mmCIF file of C-alpha atoms in Angstrom:
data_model
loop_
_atom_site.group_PDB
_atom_site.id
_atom_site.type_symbol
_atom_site.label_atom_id
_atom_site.label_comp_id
_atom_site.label_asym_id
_atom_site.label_seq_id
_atom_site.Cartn_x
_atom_site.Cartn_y
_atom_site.Cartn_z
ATOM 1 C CA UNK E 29 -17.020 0.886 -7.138
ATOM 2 C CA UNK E 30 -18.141 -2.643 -8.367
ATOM 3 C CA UNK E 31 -16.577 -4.431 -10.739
ATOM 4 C CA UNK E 32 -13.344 -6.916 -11.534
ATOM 5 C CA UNK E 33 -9.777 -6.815 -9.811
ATOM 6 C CA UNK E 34 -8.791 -5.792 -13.311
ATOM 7 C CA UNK E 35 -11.132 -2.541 -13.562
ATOM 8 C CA UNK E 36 -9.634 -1.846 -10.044
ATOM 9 C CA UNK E 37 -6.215 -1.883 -11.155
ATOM 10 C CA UNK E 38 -7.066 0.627 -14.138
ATOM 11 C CA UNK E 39 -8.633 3.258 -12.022
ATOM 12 C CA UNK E 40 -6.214 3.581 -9.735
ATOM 13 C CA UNK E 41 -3.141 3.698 -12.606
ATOM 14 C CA UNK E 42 -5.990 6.702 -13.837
ATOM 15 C CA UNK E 43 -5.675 8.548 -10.623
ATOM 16 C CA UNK E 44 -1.821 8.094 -10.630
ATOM 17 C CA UNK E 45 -1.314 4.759 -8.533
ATOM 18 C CA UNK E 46 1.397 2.280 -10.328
ATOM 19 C CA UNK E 47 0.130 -1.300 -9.788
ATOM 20 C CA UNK E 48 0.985 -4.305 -10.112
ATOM 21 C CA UNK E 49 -0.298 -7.565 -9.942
ATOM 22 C CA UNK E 50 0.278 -10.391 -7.156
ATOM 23 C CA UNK E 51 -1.163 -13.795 -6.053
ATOM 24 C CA UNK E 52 -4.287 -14.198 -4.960
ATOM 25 C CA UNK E 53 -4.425 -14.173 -0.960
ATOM 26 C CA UNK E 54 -0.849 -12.967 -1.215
ATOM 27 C CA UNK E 55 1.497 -10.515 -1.005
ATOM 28 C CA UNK E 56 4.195 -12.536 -3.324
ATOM 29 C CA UNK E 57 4.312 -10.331 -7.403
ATOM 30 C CA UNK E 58 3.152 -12.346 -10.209
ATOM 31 C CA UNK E 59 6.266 -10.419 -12.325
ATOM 32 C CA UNK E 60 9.753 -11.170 -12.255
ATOM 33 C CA UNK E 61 10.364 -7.524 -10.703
ATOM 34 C CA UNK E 62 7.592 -6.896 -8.370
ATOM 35 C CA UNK E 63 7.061 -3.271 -7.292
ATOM 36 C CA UNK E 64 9.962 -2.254 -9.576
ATOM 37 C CA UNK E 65 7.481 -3.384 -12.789
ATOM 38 C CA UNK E 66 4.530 -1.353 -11.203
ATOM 39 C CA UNK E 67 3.055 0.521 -13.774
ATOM 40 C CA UNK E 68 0.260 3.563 -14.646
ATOM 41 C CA UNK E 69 -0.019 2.006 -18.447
ATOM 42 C CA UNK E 70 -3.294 1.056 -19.142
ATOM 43 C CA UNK E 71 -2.275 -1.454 -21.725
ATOM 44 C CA UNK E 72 0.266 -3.019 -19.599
ATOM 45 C CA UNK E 73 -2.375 -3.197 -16.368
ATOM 46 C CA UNK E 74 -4.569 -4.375 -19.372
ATOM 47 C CA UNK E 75 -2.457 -7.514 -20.670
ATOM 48 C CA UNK E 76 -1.302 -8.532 -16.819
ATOM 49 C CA UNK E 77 -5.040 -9.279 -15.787
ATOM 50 C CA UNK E 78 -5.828 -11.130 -18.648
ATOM 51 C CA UNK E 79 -3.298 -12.791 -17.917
ATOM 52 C CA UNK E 80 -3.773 -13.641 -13.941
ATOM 53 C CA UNK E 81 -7.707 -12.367 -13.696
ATOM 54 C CA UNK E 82 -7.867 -13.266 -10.335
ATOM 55 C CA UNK E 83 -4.425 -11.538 -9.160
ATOM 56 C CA UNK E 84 -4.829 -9.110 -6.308
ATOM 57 C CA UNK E 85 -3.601 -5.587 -6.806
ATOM 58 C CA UNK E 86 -0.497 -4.060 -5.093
ATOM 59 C CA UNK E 87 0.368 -0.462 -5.324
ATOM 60 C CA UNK E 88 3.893 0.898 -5.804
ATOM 61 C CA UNK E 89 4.729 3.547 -2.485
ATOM 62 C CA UNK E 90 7.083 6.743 -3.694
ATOM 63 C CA UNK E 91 7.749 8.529 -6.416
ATOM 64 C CA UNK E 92 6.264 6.194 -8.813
ATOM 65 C CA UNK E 93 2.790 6.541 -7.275
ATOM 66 C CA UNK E 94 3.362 10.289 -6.597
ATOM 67 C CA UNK E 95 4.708 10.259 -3.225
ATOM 68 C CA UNK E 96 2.274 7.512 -1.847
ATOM 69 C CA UNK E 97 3.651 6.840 1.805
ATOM 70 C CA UNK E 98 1.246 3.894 3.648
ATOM 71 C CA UNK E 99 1.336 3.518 7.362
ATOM 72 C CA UNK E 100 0.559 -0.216 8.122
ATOM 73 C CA UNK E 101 -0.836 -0.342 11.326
ATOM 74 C CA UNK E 102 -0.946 -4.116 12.505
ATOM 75 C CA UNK E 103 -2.825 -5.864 14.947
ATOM 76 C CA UNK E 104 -2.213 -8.941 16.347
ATOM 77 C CA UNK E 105 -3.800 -9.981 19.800
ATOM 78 C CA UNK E 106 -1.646 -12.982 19.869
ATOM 79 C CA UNK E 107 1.760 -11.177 19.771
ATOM 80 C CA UNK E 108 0.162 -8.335 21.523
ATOM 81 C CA UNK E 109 0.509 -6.023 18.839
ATOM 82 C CA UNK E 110 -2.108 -3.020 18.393
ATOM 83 C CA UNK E 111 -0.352 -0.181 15.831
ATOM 84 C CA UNK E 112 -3.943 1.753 16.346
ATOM 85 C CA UNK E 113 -2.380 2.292 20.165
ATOM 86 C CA UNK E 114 0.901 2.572 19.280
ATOM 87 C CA UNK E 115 -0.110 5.327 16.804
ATOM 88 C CA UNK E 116 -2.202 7.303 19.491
ATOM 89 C CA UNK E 117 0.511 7.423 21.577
ATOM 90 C CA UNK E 118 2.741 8.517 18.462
ATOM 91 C CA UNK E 119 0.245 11.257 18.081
ATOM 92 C CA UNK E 120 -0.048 12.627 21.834
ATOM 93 C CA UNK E 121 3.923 13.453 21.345
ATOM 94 C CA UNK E 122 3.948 14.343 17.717
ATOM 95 C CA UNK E 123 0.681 15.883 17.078
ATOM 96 C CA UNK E 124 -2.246 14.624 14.589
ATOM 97 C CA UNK E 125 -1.978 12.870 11.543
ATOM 98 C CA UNK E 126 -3.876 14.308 8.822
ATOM 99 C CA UNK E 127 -7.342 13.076 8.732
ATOM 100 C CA UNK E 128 -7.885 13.604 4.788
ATOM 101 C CA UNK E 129 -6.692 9.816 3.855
ATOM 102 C CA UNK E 130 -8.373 6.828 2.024
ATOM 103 C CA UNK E 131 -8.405 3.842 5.032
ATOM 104 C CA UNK E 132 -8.047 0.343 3.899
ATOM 105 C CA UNK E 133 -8.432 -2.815 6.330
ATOM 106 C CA UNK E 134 -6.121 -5.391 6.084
ATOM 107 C CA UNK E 135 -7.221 -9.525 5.547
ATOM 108 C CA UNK E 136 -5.306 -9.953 8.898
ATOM 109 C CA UNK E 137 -7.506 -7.180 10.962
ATOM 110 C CA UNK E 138 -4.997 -4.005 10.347
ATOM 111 C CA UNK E 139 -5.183 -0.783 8.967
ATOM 112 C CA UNK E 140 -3.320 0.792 6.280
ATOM 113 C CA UNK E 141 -3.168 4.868 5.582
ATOM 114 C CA UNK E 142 -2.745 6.160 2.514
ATOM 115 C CA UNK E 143 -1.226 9.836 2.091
ATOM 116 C CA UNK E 144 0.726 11.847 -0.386
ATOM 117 C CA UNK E 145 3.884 13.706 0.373
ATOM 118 C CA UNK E 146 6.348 15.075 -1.904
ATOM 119 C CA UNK E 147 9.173 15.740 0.374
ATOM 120 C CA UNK E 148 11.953 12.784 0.455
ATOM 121 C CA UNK E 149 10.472 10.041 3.074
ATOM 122 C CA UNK E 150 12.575 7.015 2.650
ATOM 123 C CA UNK E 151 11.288 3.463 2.889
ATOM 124 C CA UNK E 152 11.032 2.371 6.743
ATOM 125 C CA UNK E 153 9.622 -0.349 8.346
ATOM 126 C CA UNK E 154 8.309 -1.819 12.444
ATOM 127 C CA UNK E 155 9.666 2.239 13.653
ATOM 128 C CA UNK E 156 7.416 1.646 15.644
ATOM 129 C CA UNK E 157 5.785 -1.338 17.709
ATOM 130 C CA UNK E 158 3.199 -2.411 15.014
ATOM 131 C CA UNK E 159 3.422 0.247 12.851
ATOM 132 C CA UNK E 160 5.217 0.049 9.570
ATOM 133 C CA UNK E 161 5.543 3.010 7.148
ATOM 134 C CA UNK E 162 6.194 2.721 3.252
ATOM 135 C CA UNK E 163 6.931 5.105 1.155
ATOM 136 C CA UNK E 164 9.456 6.647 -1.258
ATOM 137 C CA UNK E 165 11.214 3.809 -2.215
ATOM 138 C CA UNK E 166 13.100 4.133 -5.308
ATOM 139 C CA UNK E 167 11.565 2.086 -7.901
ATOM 140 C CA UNK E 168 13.929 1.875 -10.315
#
């Protein structure tokens, strides 16, 4: 999908994603609140990137994005971090992770997976040796 950061932001607020909007090569909010003001309003989504066009777009985990968990796997050769191995290892004892996911690839080299699960998953990070896990966090 071409287009601006701003038509970005309203398509995923239209399939259920609260957004929000944060500096540019960041992961600092550009609202007082953060996640906590991530929203599904068009209007609102509207009025924040005419306001900061060139903000990036970060994505509420939990209930406010419809039980959106993300598992950040990092890698980092200089700390010797590699969440891909950690999380094959993970798997061998715990069994796949579902493969039906969107895959995102972070500006530092990592991964990020995207699922949706209802049940109560509370808001964890490093479990794991590069791997962080986000999710139902309660937003307000």
């Amino acid at each position: 999908m071409a287009g601006s950061m701003k038509d970005h932001a309203l398509h995923y607020a239209q399939i259920g994603l609260a957004v929000f909007p944060i500096k540019p090569r960041s992961k600092a909010p550009l609202t007082v609140h953060g996640f906590k003001d991530a929203s599904k309003d068009q209007q609102q989504i509207d009025e924040w990137w005419n306001r900061w066009p060139s903000a990036n777009i970060g994505i509420a985990t939990g209930q406010a994005s419809g039980g959106l968990v993300v598992i950040d796997l990092d890698v980092d050769k200089d700390k010797g971090i590699d969440g891909r191995v950690t999380l094959r290892e993970w798997e061998e004892e715990h069994g796949k992770l579902p493969t039906d996911t969107w895959l995102a690839i972070t500006g530092r080299g990592g991964y990020h997976y995207f699922y949706r699960d209802p049940s109560t998953v509370k808001n964890r990070t490093s479990i794991y040796k590069g791997i962080d896990i986000r999710g139902k966090v309660d937003m307000l």
